Tab-separated table of N, CA and C in Angstrom:
chain	number	residue	atom	x	y	z
A	163	MET	N	-4.367	29.984	-27.387
A	163	MET	CA	-4.161	28.530	-27.043
A	163	MET	C	-4.039	28.321	-25.749
A	164	THR	N	-4.626	27.492	-25.146
A	164	THR	CA	-4.441	27.068	-23.584
A	164	THR	C	-3.482	26.083	-23.343
A	165	LYS	N	-2.409	26.215	-22.475
A	165	LYS	CA	-1.728	25.201	-22.281
A	165	LYS	C	-2.036	24.412	-20.978
A	166	HIS	N	-2.131	23.022	-21.089
A	166	HIS	CA	-2.479	22.217	-19.893
A	166	HIS	C	-1.276	21.550	-19.381
A	167	SER	N	-0.978	21.315	-18.129
A	167	SER	CA	0.208	20.523	-17.769
A	167	SER	C	-0.383	19.549	-16.597
A	168	VAL	N	0.508	18.565	-16.381
A	168	VAL	CA	0.140	17.604	-15.457
A	168	VAL	C	1.156	17.796	-14.030
A	169	ALA	N	0.430	17.935	-13.001
A	169	ALA	CA	1.428	18.274	-11.965
A	169	ALA	C	2.387	17.111	-11.765
A	170	GLN	N	3.606	17.500	-11.211
A	170	GLN	CA	4.630	16.606	-10.771
A	170	GLN	C	4.290	15.762	-9.556
A	171	SER	N	4.158	14.482	-9.657
A	171	SER	CA	3.960	13.717	-8.592
A	171	SER	C	5.211	13.737	-7.443
A	172	ASP	N	4.778	13.657	-6.325
A	172	ASP	CA	5.763	13.411	-4.995
A	172	ASP	C	6.268	12.386	-4.983
A	173	TYR	N	5.764	11.198	-5.672
A	173	TYR	CA	6.081	9.793	-5.660
A	173	TYR	C	6.744	9.269	-6.870
A	174	TYR	N	7.365	8.205	-6.996
A	174	TYR	CA	8.056	7.474	-8.258
A	174	TYR	C	7.668	6.039	-7.796
A	175	TYR	N	7.279	5.444	-9.044
A	175	TYR	CA	6.684	4.009	-8.969
A	175	TYR	C	7.828	3.168	-9.657
A	176	ILE	N	8.098	1.929	-9.198
A	176	ILE	CA	9.129	0.952	-9.910
A	176	ILE	C	8.445	-0.389	-9.902
A	177	ARG	N	8.313	-0.899	-11.075
A	177	ARG	CA	7.868	-2.454	-11.363
A	177	ARG	C	9.142	-3.214	-11.559
A	178	TYR	N	9.215	-4.258	-10.726
A	178	TYR	CA	10.429	-4.972	-10.649
A	178	TYR	C	9.920	-6.509	-10.927
A	179	SER	N	10.773	-7.092	-11.655
A	179	SER	CA	10.840	-8.721	-11.636
A	179	SER	C	11.830	-8.960	-10.545
A	180	ILE	N	11.436	-10.106	-9.769
A	180	ILE	CA	12.247	-10.588	-8.770
A	180	ILE	C	12.670	-11.981	-9.002
A	181	ALA	N	14.031	-12.196	-8.780
A	181	ALA	CA	14.526	-13.780	-8.890
A	181	ALA	C	15.348	-14.054	-7.705
A	182	PRO	N	15.200	-14.973	-6.844
A	182	PRO	CA	14.096	-15.974	-7.098
A	182	PRO	C	12.791	-15.264	-6.591
A	183	PRO	N	11.597	-15.890	-6.973
A	183	PRO	CA	10.502	-15.232	-6.446
A	183	PRO	C	10.186	-15.223	-4.900
A	184	THR	N	9.536	-14.079	-4.507
A	184	THR	CA	9.073	-13.939	-3.075
A	184	THR	C	7.792	-13.327	-3.125
A	185	GLN	N	6.873	-13.822	-1.998
A	185	GLN	CA	5.650	-13.102	-1.887
A	185	GLN	C	5.521	-12.390	-0.560
A	186	ASP	N	6.722	-12.342	0.034
A	186	ASP	CA	6.891	-11.574	1.179
A	186	ASP	C	7.383	-10.149	1.241
A	187	GLY	N	6.374	-9.358	1.446
A	187	GLY	CA	6.765	-7.719	1.191
A	187	GLY	C	7.656	-7.334	2.166
A	188	LEU	N	7.799	-7.885	3.347
A	188	LEU	CA	9.005	-7.530	4.368
A	188	LEU	C	10.377	-7.924	3.816
A	189	THR	N	10.377	-9.175	3.150
A	189	THR	CA	11.578	-9.390	2.602
A	189	THR	C	12.234	-8.811	1.439
A	190	ILE	N	11.082	-8.347	0.569
A	190	ILE	CA	11.452	-7.320	-0.506
A	190	ILE	C	11.857	-6.037	0.083
A	191	ARG	N	11.395	-5.433	0.959
A	191	ARG	CA	11.628	-4.344	1.475
A	191	ARG	C	13.164	-4.359	2.038
A	192	LYS	N	13.227	-5.434	2.834
A	192	LYS	CA	14.663	-5.672	3.408
A	192	LYS	C	15.663	-5.704	2.706
A	193	VAL	N	15.568	-6.563	1.385
A	193	VAL	CA	16.679	-6.625	0.410
A	193	VAL	C	16.967	-5.368	-0.373
A	194	LEU	N	15.675	-4.492	-0.588
A	194	LEU	CA	16.140	-3.238	-1.317
A	194	LEU	C	16.761	-2.439	-0.299
A	195	ALA	N	16.557	-2.474	0.884
A	195	ALA	CA	17.354	-1.590	1.803
A	195	ALA	C	18.531	-1.991	1.896
A	196	GLU	N	18.939	-3.314	1.839
A	196	GLU	CA	20.441	-3.814	1.958
A	196	GLU	C	20.878	-3.386	0.513
A	197	ALA	N	20.320	-3.295	-0.421
A	197	ALA	CA	20.850	-2.766	-1.852
A	197	ALA	C	21.425	-1.385	-1.688
A	198	ILE	N	20.556	-0.535	-0.940
A	198	ILE	CA	20.815	0.806	-0.918
A	198	ILE	C	22.047	1.074	-0.017
A	199	THR	N	22.119	0.283	1.122
A	199	THR	CA	23.302	0.302	2.188
A	199	THR	C	24.352	-0.181	1.521
A	200	GLN	N	24.208	-1.010	0.676
A	200	GLN	CA	25.643	-1.720	-0.020
A	200	GLN	C	26.057	-0.760	-0.918
A	201	SER	N	25.272	0.156	-1.658
A	201	SER	CA	25.696	0.971	-2.811
A	201	SER	C	26.026	2.406	-2.115
A	202	PHE	N	25.291	2.972	-1.152
A	202	PHE	CA	25.554	4.176	-0.792
A	202	PHE	C	25.845	4.394	0.876
A	203	GLY	N	25.891	3.089	1.499
A	203	GLY	CA	26.191	3.249	2.888
A	203	GLY	C	25.152	3.642	3.675
A	204	MET	N	25.365	3.896	5.017
A	204	MET	CA	24.173	4.292	6.054
A	204	MET	C	23.636	5.460	5.779
A	205	SER	N	24.244	6.393	5.097
A	205	SER	CA	23.668	7.828	5.019
A	205	SER	C	22.468	7.734	3.947
A	206	ALA	N	22.207	6.572	3.338
A	206	ALA	CA	21.097	6.635	2.435
A	206	ALA	C	19.811	5.533	3.014
A	207	GLU	N	20.262	5.055	4.116
A	207	GLU	CA	19.416	3.884	4.657
A	207	GLU	C	18.056	4.256	4.905
A	208	GLY	N	17.840	5.661	5.032
A	208	GLY	CA	16.516	6.123	5.566
A	208	GLY	C	15.405	6.305	4.700
A	209	ILE	N	15.775	5.820	3.402
A	209	ILE	CA	14.830	5.996	2.168
A	209	ILE	C	13.672	4.956	2.572
A	210	TYR	N	12.443	5.547	2.584
A	210	TYR	CA	11.105	4.784	2.830
A	210	TYR	C	10.701	4.186	1.621
A	211	ILE	N	10.428	2.756	1.600
A	211	ILE	CA	9.846	2.346	0.337
A	211	ILE	C	8.503	1.497	0.601
A	212	ASP	N	7.557	1.922	-0.077
A	212	ASP	CA	6.277	1.118	0.057
A	212	ASP	C	6.045	0.116	-0.805
A	213	ILE	N	5.813	-1.145	-0.239
A	213	ILE	CA	5.367	-2.182	-1.422
A	213	ILE	C	3.765	-2.051	-1.641
A	214	LEU	N	3.760	-1.894	-3.083
A	214	LEU	CA	2.355	-1.367	-3.309
A	214	LEU	C	1.707	-3.042	-3.872
A	215	TRP	N	2.484	-3.784	-4.480
A	215	TRP	CA	1.877	-4.839	-5.053
A	215	TRP	C	2.776	-6.043	-5.197
A	216	ILE	N	2.472	-7.351	-5.005
A	216	ILE	CA	3.227	-8.308	-5.372
A	216	ILE	C	2.455	-9.415	-6.309
A	217	LYS	N	3.110	-9.747	-7.326
A	217	LYS	CA	2.341	-10.692	-8.129
A	217	LYS	C	2.137	-11.968	-7.238
A	218	PRO	N	0.984	-12.668	-7.402
A	218	PRO	CA	0.728	-13.857	-6.727
A	218	PRO	C	1.899	-14.982	-6.794
A	219	SER	N	2.355	-14.974	-8.000
A	219	SER	CA	3.621	-15.987	-8.206
A	219	SER	C	4.982	-15.556	-7.325
A	220	GLY	N	4.910	-14.117	-7.086
A	220	GLY	CA	6.179	-13.667	-6.320
A	220	GLY	C	7.285	-13.338	-7.314
A	221	GLU	N	6.916	-13.189	-8.658
A	221	GLU	CA	8.128	-12.919	-9.663
A	221	GLU	C	8.095	-11.541	-9.978
A	222	GLU	N	7.014	-10.621	-9.539
A	222	GLU	CA	7.093	-9.195	-9.613
A	222	GLU	C	6.629	-8.506	-8.588
A	223	CYS	N	6.919	-7.122	-8.290
A	223	CYS	CA	6.418	-6.406	-7.442
A	223	CYS	C	6.315	-4.828	-7.892
A	224	ALA	N	5.727	-4.100	-7.348
A	224	ALA	CA	5.730	-2.567	-7.659
A	224	ALA	C	5.798	-1.788	-6.156
A	225	VAL	N	6.694	-0.809	-6.252
A	225	VAL	CA	7.151	-0.114	-5.124
A	225	VAL	C	6.860	1.411	-5.286
A	226	ARG	N	6.798	2.082	-4.329
A	226	ARG	CA	6.601	3.655	-4.341
A	226	ARG	C	7.552	4.026	-3.344
A	227	LEU	N	8.089	5.341	-3.787
A	227	LEU	CA	9.022	5.998	-2.830
A	227	LEU	C	9.170	7.424	-3.365
A	228	ASN	N	9.831	8.356	-2.446
A	228	ASN	CA	9.675	9.627	-2.835
A	228	ASN	C	10.569	9.927	-4.290
A	229	HIS	N	9.892	10.785	-4.955
A	229	HIS	CA	10.535	10.990	-6.244
A	229	HIS	C	11.960	11.195	-6.206
A	230	GLY	N	12.494	12.115	-5.120
A	230	GLY	CA	13.850	12.405	-5.020
A	230	GLY	C	14.788	11.105	-4.845
A	231	ASP	N	14.394	10.115	-4.273
A	231	ASP	CA	15.093	8.911	-3.740
A	231	ASP	C	15.089	7.851	-5.030
A	232	ALA	N	14.362	8.009	-6.003
A	232	ALA	CA	14.232	7.088	-7.070
A	232	ALA	C	15.593	6.759	-7.653
A	233	MET	N	16.455	7.749	-8.197
A	233	MET	CA	17.587	7.184	-8.770
A	233	MET	C	18.563	6.615	-7.791
A	234	THR	N	18.325	6.759	-6.542
A	234	THR	CA	19.242	6.033	-5.619
A	234	THR	C	18.711	4.658	-5.711
A	235	LEU	N	17.533	4.343	-5.602
A	235	LEU	CA	17.147	3.000	-5.434
A	235	LEU	C	17.304	2.219	-6.913
A	236	LEU	N	17.071	2.869	-7.892
A	236	LEU	CA	17.324	2.306	-9.320
A	236	LEU	C	18.615	1.755	-9.365
A	237	SER	N	19.647	2.583	-8.807
A	237	SER	CA	20.914	2.401	-9.179
A	237	SER	C	21.501	1.240	-7.991
A	238	ALA	N	21.057	1.473	-7.022
A	238	ALA	CA	21.365	0.400	-5.745
A	238	ALA	C	20.595	-0.854	-6.391
A	239	SER	N	19.330	-1.060	-6.760
A	239	SER	CA	19.043	-2.387	-7.105
A	239	SER	C	19.550	-2.996	-8.373
A	240	ALA	N	20.058	-2.232	-9.194
A	240	ALA	CA	20.749	-2.680	-10.442
A	240	ALA	C	22.190	-3.136	-10.198
A	241	SER	N	22.741	-2.701	-9.235
A	241	SER	CA	24.117	-3.157	-8.735
A	241	SER	C	24.321	-4.017	-7.617
A	242	PHE	N	23.072	-4.458	-6.955
A	242	PHE	CA	23.124	-5.288	-5.830
A	242	PHE	C	23.670	-6.552	-6.279
A	243	THR	N	24.423	-7.028	-5.324
A	243	THR	CA	25.071	-8.470	-5.422
A	243	THR	C	24.644	-9.432	-4.408
A	244	GLY	N	23.350	-9.176	-3.757
A	244	GLY	CA	22.706	-10.140	-2.971
A	244	GLY	C	22.181	-11.333	-3.645
A	245	SER	N	21.330	-12.180	-2.780
A	245	SER	CA	20.941	-13.418	-3.217
A	245	SER	C	19.727	-13.228	-3.899
A	246	VAL	N	18.955	-11.923	-3.815
A	246	VAL	CA	17.678	-11.681	-4.539
A	246	VAL	C	18.037	-10.800	-5.623
A	247	LYS	N	17.648	-10.749	-6.848
A	247	LYS	CA	17.939	-10.024	-8.019
A	247	LYS	C	16.841	-9.202	-8.473
A	248	PHE	N	16.709	-7.962	-8.550
A	248	PHE	CA	15.625	-7.049	-9.096
A	248	PHE	C	16.039	-6.549	-10.462
A	249	CYS	N	15.134	-6.681	-11.382
A	249	CYS	CA	15.200	-6.045	-12.640
A	249	CYS	C	14.239	-5.269	-12.951
A	250	VAL	N	14.405	-3.952	-13.256
A	250	VAL	CA	13.424	-2.968	-13.671
A	250	VAL	C	12.491	-3.359	-14.769
A	251	LYS	N	11.209	-3.668	-14.733
A	251	LYS	CA	10.287	-3.781	-15.678
A	251	LYS	C	9.761	-2.503	-16.190
A	252	HIS	N	9.453	-1.628	-15.441
A	252	HIS	CA	9.083	-0.317	-15.820
A	252	HIS	C	9.291	0.781	-14.504
A	253	SER	N	9.411	2.073	-14.719
A	253	SER	CA	9.395	3.064	-13.708
A	253	SER	C	8.744	4.211	-14.275
A	254	SER	N	8.049	4.893	-13.400
A	254	SER	CA	7.402	6.015	-13.772
A	254	SER	C	7.202	6.930	-12.663
A	255	SER	N	6.694	8.259	-12.656
A	255	SER	CA	6.341	9.275	-11.569
A	255	SER	C	4.537	8.950	-11.697
A	256	SER	N	4.056	8.213	-12.445
A	256	SER	CA	2.674	7.775	-12.657
A	256	SER	C	2.321	6.400	-12.289
A	257	LEU	N	1.550	6.097	-11.300
A	257	LEU	CA	1.078	4.765	-10.980
A	257	LEU	C	0.456	3.993	-12.033
A	258	ILE	N	-0.387	4.846	-12.702
A	258	ILE	CA	-1.086	4.402	-13.821
A	258	ILE	C	-0.278	3.850	-14.910
A	259	ALA	N	0.712	4.302	-15.106
A	259	ALA	CA	1.796	3.940	-16.162
A	259	ALA	C	2.024	2.394	-16.153
A	260	LEU	N	2.268	2.020	-14.758
A	260	LEU	CA	2.896	0.676	-14.363
A	260	LEU	C	1.735	-0.217	-14.646
A	261	GLY	N	0.419	0.058	-14.559
A	261	GLY	CA	-0.540	-0.739	-14.653
A	261	GLY	C	-0.807	-1.146	-16.100
A	262	ASN	N	-0.480	-0.298	-16.954
A	262	ASN	CA	-0.566	-0.497	-18.348
A	262	ASN	C	0.383	-1.940	-19.075
A	263	LEU	N	0.982	-2.510	-18.156
A	263	LEU	CA	1.636	-3.610	-18.560
A	263	LEU	C	0.747	-4.841	-18.612
A	264	THR	N	1.306	-6.070	-18.836
A	264	THR	CA	0.564	-7.263	-19.131
A	264	THR	C	-0.340	-7.678	-17.830
A	265	THR	N	0.297	-7.452	-16.687
A	265	THR	CA	-0.326	-7.892	-15.402
A	265	THR	C	-0.901	-6.668	-14.681
A	266	PRO	N	-2.121	-6.605	-14.540
A	266	PRO	CA	-2.582	-5.410	-13.738
A	266	PRO	C	-2.300	-5.135	-12.249
A	267	LEU	N	-2.115	-3.961	-12.081
A	267	LEU	CA	-1.812	-3.654	-10.522
A	267	LEU	C	-3.053	-4.007	-9.628
A	268	VAL	N	-4.193	-3.739	-10.165
A	268	VAL	CA	-5.312	-4.067	-9.286
A	268	VAL	C	-5.973	-5.430	-9.592
A	269	GLY	N	-5.819	-6.440	-8.700
A	269	GLY	CA	-6.231	-7.697	-9.169
A	269	GLY	C	-7.414	-8.048	-8.476
A	270	THR	N	-7.643	-9.464	-8.417
A	270	THR	CA	-8.765	-9.970	-7.598
A	270	THR	C	-8.410	-9.711	-5.996
A	271	GLN	N	-9.481	-10.028	-5.248
A	271	GLN	CA	-9.208	-9.884	-3.880
A	271	GLN	C	-8.117	-10.838	-3.224
A	272	GLU	N	-8.106	-12.038	-3.917
A	272	GLU	CA	-7.186	-13.090	-3.412
A	272	GLU	C	-5.711	-12.671	-3.821
A	273	GLU	N	-5.380	-11.779	-4.803
A	273	GLU	CA	-4.109	-11.559	-5.422
A	273	GLU	C	-3.495	-10.193	-4.742
A	274	GLN	N	-4.394	-9.846	-3.917
A	274	GLN	CA	-3.872	-8.483	-3.259
A	274	GLN	C	-3.303	-8.788	-1.703
A	275	ILE	N	-2.290	-7.985	-1.385
A	275	ILE	CA	-1.742	-8.378	-0.129
A	275	ILE	C	-2.242	-7.411	1.032
A	276	ASP	N	-2.197	-7.756	2.208
A	276	ASP	CA	-2.647	-6.735	3.193
A	276	ASP	C	-1.701	-5.656	3.482
């Protein structure tokens, strides 16, 4: 019997709902960085977050970060007391898993951000 395994990804993906909605990737990244600093101080502010997708309405986004930093971001975003609230809709070490939700990550040309 042959065993097959899937290689562990170096990245972790999180799909958030955002309130109030925002379509600006820089604002999303800034607020997530503020959440990390609020929870863990300046020692954790070097975590790099890629904004992969923003729903055209600004109500959801998908981010990518190093697998080792995922629990830090998940904890920080859950406890953040700032003006923008993030709620985890789905998280996974597989980007494909995030796309299996009701709104696909790959949209039309007008829906994608630069």
